[in-house]
Coordinates of C-alpha atoms and ligand atoms in Angstrom, one line a residue:
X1 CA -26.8 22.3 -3.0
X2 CA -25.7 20.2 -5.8
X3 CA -23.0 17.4 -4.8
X4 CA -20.0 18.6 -3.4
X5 CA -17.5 16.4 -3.4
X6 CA -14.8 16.5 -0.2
X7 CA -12.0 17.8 -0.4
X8 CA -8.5 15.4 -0.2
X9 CA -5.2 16.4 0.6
X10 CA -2.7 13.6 0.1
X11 CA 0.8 14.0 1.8
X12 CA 3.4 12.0 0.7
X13 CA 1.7 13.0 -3.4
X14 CA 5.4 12.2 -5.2
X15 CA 5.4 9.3 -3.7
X16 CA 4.8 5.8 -5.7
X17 CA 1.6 5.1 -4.7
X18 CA 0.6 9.1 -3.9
X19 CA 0.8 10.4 -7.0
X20 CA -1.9 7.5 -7.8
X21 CA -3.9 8.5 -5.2
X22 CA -3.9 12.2 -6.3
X23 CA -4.7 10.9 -10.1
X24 CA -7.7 8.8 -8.9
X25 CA -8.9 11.6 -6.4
X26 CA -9.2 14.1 -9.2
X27 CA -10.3 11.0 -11.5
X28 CA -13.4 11.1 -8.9
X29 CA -14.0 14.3 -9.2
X30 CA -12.7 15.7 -5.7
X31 CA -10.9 19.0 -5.5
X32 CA -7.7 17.5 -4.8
X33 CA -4.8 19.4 -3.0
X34 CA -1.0 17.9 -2.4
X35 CA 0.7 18.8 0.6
X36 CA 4.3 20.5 -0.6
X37 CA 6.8 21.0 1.7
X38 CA 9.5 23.6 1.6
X39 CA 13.0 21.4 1.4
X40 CA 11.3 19.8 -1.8
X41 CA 12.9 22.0 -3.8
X42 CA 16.3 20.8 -3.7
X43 CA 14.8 17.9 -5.3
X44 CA 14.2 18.0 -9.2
X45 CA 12.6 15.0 -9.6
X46 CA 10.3 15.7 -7.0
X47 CA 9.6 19.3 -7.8
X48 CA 8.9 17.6 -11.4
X49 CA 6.4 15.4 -9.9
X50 CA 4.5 18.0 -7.8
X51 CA 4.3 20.3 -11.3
X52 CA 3.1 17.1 -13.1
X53 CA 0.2 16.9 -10.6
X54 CA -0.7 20.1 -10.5
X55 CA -0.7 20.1 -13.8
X56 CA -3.1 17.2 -13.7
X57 CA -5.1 19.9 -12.0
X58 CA -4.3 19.4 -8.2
X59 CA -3.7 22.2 -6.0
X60 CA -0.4 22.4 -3.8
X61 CA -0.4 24.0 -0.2
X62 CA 2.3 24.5 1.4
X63 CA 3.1 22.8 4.9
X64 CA 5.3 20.6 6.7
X65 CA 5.5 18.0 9.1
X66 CA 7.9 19.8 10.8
X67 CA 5.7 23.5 10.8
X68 CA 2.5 22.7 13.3
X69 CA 1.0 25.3 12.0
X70 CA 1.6 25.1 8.2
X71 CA -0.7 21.8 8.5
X72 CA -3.0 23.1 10.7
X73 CA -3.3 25.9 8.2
X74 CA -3.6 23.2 5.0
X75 CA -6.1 21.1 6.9
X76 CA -8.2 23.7 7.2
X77 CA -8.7 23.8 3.8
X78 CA -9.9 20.4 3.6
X79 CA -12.5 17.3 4.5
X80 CA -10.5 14.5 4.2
X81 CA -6.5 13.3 4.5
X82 CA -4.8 10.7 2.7
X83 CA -1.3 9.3 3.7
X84 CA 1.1 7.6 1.7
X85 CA 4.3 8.4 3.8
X86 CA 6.8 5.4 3.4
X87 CA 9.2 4.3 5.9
X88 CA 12.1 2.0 6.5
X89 CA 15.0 1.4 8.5
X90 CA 16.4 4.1 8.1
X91 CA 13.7 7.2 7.4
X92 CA 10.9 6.8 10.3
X93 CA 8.5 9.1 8.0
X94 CA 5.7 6.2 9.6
X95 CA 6.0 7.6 13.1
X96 CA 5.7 11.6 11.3
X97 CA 2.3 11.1 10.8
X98 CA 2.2 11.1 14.3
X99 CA 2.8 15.0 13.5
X100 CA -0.1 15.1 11.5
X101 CA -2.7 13.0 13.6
X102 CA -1.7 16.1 16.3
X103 CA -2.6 18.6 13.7
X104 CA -5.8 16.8 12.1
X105 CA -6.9 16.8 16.5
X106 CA -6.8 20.1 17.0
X107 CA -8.3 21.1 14.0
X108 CA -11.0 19.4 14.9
X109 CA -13.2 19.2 11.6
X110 CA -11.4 16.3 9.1
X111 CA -14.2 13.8 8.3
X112 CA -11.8 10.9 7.4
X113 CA -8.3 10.1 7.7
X114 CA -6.4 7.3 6.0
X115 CA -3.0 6.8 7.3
X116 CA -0.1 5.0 5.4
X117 CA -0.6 2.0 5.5
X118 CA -1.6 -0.1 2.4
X119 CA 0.2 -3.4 2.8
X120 CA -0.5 -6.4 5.6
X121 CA -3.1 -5.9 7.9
X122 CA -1.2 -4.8 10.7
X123 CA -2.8 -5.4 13.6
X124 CA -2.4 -9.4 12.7
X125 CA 1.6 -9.1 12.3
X126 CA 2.1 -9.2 16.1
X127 CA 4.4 -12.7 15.4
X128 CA 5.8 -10.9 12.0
X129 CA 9.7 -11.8 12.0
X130 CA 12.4 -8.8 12.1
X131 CA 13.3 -6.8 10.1
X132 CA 9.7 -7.3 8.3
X133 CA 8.4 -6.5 11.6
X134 CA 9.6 -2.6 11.7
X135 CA 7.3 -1.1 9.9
X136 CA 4.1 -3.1 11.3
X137 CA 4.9 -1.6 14.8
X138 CA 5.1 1.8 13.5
X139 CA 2.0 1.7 11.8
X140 CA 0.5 0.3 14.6
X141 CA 1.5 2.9 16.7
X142 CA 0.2 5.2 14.7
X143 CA -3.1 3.3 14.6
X144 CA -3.4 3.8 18.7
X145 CA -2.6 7.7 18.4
X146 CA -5.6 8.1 15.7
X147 CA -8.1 5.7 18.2
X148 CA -6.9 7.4 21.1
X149 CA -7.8 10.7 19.5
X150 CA -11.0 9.5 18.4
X151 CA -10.3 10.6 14.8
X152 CA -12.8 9.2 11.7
X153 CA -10.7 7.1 10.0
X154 CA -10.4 3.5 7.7
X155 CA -7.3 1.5 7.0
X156 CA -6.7 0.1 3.8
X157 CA -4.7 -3.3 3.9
X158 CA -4.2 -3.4 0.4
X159 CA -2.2 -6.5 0.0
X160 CA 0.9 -6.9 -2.7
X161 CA 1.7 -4.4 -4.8
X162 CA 2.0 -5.8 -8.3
X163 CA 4.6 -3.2 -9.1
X164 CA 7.2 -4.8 -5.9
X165 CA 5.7 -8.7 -5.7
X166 CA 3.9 -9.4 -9.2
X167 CA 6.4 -8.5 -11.5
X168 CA 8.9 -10.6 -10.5
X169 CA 6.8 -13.8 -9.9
X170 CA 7.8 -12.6 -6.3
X171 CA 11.5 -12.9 -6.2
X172 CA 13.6 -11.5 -3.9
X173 CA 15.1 -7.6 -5.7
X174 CA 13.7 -8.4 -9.2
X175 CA 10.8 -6.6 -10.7
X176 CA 10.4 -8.1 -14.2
X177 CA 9.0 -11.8 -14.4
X178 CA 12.0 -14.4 -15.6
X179 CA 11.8 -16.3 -18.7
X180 CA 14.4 -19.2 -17.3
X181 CA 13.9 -20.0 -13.3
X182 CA 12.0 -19.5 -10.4
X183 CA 11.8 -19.9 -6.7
X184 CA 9.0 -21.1 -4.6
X185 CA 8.8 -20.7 -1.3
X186 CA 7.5 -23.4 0.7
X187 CA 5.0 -25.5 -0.7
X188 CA 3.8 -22.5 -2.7
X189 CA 0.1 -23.3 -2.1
X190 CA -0.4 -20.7 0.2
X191 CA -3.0 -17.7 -1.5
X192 CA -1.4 -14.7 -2.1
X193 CA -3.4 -11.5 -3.1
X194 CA -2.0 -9.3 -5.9
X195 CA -2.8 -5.9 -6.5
X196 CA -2.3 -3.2 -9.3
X197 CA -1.4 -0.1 -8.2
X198 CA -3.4 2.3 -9.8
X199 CA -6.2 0.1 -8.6
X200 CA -5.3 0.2 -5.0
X201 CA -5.7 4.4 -5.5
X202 CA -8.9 3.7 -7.5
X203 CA -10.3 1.7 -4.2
X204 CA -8.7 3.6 -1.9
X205 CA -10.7 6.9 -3.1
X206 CA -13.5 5.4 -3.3
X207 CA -13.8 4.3 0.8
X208 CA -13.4 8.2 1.6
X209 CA -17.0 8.9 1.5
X210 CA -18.2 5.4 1.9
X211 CA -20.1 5.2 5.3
X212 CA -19.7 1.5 5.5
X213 CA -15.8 2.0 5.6
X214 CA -15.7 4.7 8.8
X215 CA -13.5 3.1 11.3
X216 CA -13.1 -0.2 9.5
X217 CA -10.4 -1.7 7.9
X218 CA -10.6 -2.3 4.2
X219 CA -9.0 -5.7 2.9
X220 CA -8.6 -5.3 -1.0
X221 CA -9.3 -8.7 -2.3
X222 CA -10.0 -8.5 -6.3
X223 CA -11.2 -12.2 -6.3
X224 CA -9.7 -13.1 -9.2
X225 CA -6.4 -12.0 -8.2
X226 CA -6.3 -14.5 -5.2
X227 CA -3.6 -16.8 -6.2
X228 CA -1.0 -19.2 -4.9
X229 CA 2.7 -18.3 -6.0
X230 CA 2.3 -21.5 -8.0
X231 CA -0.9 -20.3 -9.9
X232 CA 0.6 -16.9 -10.4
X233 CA 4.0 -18.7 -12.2
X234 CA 1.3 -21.0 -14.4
X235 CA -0.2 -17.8 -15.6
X236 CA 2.9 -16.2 -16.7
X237 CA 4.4 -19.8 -18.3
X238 CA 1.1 -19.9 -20.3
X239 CA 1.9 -16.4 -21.6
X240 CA 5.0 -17.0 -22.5
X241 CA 4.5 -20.7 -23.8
X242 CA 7.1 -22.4 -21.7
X243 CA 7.6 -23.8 -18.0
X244 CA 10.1 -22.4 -15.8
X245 CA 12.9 -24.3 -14.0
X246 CA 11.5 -23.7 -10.7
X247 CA 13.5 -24.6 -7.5
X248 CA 11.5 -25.1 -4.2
X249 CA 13.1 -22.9 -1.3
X250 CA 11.9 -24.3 2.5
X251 CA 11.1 -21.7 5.4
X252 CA 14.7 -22.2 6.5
X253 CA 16.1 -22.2 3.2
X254 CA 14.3 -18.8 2.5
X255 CA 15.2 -17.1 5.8
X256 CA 18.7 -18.1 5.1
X257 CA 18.9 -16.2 2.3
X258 CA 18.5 -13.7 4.3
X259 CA 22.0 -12.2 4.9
X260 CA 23.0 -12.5 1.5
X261 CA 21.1 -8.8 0.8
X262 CA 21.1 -5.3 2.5
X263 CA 18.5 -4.0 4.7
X264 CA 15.7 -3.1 2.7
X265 CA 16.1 -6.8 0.9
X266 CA 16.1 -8.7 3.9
X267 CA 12.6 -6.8 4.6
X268 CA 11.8 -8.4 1.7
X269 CA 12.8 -11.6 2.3
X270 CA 10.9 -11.5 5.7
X271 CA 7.7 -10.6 3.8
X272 CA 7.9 -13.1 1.8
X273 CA 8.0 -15.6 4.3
X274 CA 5.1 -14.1 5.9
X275 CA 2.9 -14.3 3.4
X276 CA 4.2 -17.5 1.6
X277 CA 5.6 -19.5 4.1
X278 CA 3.2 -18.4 7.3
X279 CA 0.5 -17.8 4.9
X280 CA -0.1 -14.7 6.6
X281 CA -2.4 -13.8 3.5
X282 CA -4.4 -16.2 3.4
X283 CA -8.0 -15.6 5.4
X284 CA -11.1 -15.0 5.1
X285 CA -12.2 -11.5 6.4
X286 CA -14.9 -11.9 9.7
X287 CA -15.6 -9.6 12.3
X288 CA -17.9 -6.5 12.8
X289 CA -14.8 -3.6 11.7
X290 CA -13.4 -5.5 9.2
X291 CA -14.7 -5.3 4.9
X292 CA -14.1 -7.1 2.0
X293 CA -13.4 -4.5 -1.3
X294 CA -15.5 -7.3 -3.3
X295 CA -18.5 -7.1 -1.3
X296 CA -18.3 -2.8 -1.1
X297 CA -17.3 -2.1 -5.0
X298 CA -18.0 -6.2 -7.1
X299 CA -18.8 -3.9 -10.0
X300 CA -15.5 -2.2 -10.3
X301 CA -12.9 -3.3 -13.0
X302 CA -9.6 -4.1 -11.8
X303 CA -7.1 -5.3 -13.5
X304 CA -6.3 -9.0 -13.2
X305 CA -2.8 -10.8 -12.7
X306 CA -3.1 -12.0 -15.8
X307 CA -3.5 -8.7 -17.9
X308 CA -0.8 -7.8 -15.4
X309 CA 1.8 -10.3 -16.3
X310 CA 0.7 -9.6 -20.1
X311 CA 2.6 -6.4 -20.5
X312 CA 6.0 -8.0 -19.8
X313 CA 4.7 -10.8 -22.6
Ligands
NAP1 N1 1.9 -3.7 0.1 C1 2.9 -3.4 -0.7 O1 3.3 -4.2 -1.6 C2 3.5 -2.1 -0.6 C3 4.6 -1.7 -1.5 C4 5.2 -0.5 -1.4 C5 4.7 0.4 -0.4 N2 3.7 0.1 0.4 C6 3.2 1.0 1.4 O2 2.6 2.1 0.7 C7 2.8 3.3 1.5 C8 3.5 4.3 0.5 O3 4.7 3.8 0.0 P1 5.4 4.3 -1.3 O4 6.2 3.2 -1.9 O5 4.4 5.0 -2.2 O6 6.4 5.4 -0.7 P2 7.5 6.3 -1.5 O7 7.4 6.2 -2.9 O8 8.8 6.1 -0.8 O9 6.9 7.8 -1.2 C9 6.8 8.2 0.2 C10 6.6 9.7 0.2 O10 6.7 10.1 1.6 C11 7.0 11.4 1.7 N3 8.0 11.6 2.8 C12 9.0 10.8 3.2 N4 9.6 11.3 4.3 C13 8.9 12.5 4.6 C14 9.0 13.4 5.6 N5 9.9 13.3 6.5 N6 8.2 14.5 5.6 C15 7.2 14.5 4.6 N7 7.1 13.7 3.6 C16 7.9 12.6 3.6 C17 7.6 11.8 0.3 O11 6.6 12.6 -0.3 P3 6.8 14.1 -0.6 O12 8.2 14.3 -1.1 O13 5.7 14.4 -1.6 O14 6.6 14.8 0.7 C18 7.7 10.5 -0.5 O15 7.5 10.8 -1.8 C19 3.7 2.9 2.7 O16 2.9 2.8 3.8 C20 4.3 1.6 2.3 O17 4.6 0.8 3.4 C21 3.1 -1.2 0.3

């Protein structure tokens, strides 16, 4: 039989990253199906979305996380499951895959199922700092429920988004780099790892069939976009020809800025001292379930922090 390709279903496909993940499945050449649930369409952004990526040539099914049997039914008609669910403090759609791990259980015949996770390595948060911490327990929990029901599966840590930490030099609510000021945080040595977007679906795709990713977790480490906060702020002021007024923030000066935002922010602000002041980041993968994206796929072409930060040039 010539290659057939698995079939993916991504739920959460209007999402930021899923709609990446549904391009790059079809850009693979999987049939690729989106899972569309029924109270979408009070939504006319979303519904916009879903018609983009059908348009794109995914199929929808219909099904909900809510309707057992509507996913029983969609995962039927597939091989493989991608999540990109989101949660925060105050939507818990983390702990509704716990919905779908059910489903993908009794069905019985998924191959590979990547939950939402795409951020920090979760299982290495246990000290992470509240809020920041919320969403690493839920995903953890949702980790256990796929071991326990010995479901094929890989997690992808993919890092920091470039789109949420790149942008804005990684500054607390600001998503374009600035051309005047700057704060580090700590000593700003710490390695960071920054990630485009479009590459973390790209990667992500191409675990699904990989046999040296089945129950392993995948660390996305494009080596050249390893950087400290300070290297990543060099980069930009050689792009733009000028250095920044940068002001240097302590761990206790960051976490005090704290209570100056809302919710979501102050998740924010206790990421970023995770990863810059804890250096949470900054490791070296070891140990028999855990890969390095640079030692599966060194051939692939990511884009680099630098061709990044040159768009906003
Ligand atoms: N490392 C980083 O820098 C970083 C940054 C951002 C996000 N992330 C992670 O990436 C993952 C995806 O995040 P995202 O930003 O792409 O999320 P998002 O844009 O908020 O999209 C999440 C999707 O989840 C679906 N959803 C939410 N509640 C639902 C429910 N009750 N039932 C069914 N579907 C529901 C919706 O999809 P439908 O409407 O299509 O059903 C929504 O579009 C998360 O695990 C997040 O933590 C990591």
């Amino acid at each position: 039989m010539a290659d057939m390709k698995d079939r993916v279903l991504i739920v959460g496909a209007t999402g930021f990253l899923g709609r990446r993940l549904v391009k790059a499945s079809i850009a693979l050449g999987h049939p690729t199906f989106a899972l569309s649930r029924p109270d979408i369409v009070s939504d006319a952004e979303k519904v916009q979305i879903l018609v983009g990526l059908k348009m794109q040539g995914a199929k929808l099914l219909q099904g909900s996380l809510d309707d057992h049997q509507s996913l029983v039914s969609a995962l039927k008609q597939v091989d493989v499951v991608i999540s990109a669910l989101a949660g925060n403090h105050l939507r818990h759609a983390i702990l509704e895959q716990l919905k779908l791990v059910e489903a993908i259980k009794e069905v019985g015949t998924i191959k590979r199922f990547l939950p939402s996770e795409f951020g920090f390595d979760v299982d290495r948060m246990e000290h992470a700092i509240s809020p920041g911490d919320l969403i690493f327990v839920d995903k953890r929990v949702v980790r256990r429920a796929i071991e326990q029901a010995a479901i094929p599966y890989t997690y992808v840590s993919a890092n920091c988004f470039n789109s949420y930490f790149l942008s804005g030099l990684a500054q607390i609510a600001r998503f374009m780099p600035s051309t005047d000021h700057v704060f580090i945080y700590g000593s700003g040595d710490h390695k960071c790892i920054w990630v485009d977007e479009d590459d973390i679906a790209m990667y992500v795709l191409m675990t699904v069939n990989d046999p040296r990713t089945l129950n392993k977790t995948v660390y996305l480490r494009p080596p050249q976009n390893i950087l400290s906060q300070k290297e990543v702020v060099a980069i930009w002021e050689g792009l733009i020809g000028k250095q920044l007024e940068k002001t240097f923030l302590s761990d206790q000066e960051l976490l005090g800025m704290m209570d100056k935002f809302e919710v979501p922010h102050q998740m924010g602000v206790a990421h970023l001292y995770q990863i810059f002041c804890n250096g949470d980041l900054d490791f070296e993968v070891e140990g028999p379930d855990r890969v390095d994206s640079n030692d599966l796929y060194p051939g692939y072409k990511y884009v680099t922090a630098e061709e990044y930060l040159k768009r906003f040039v």
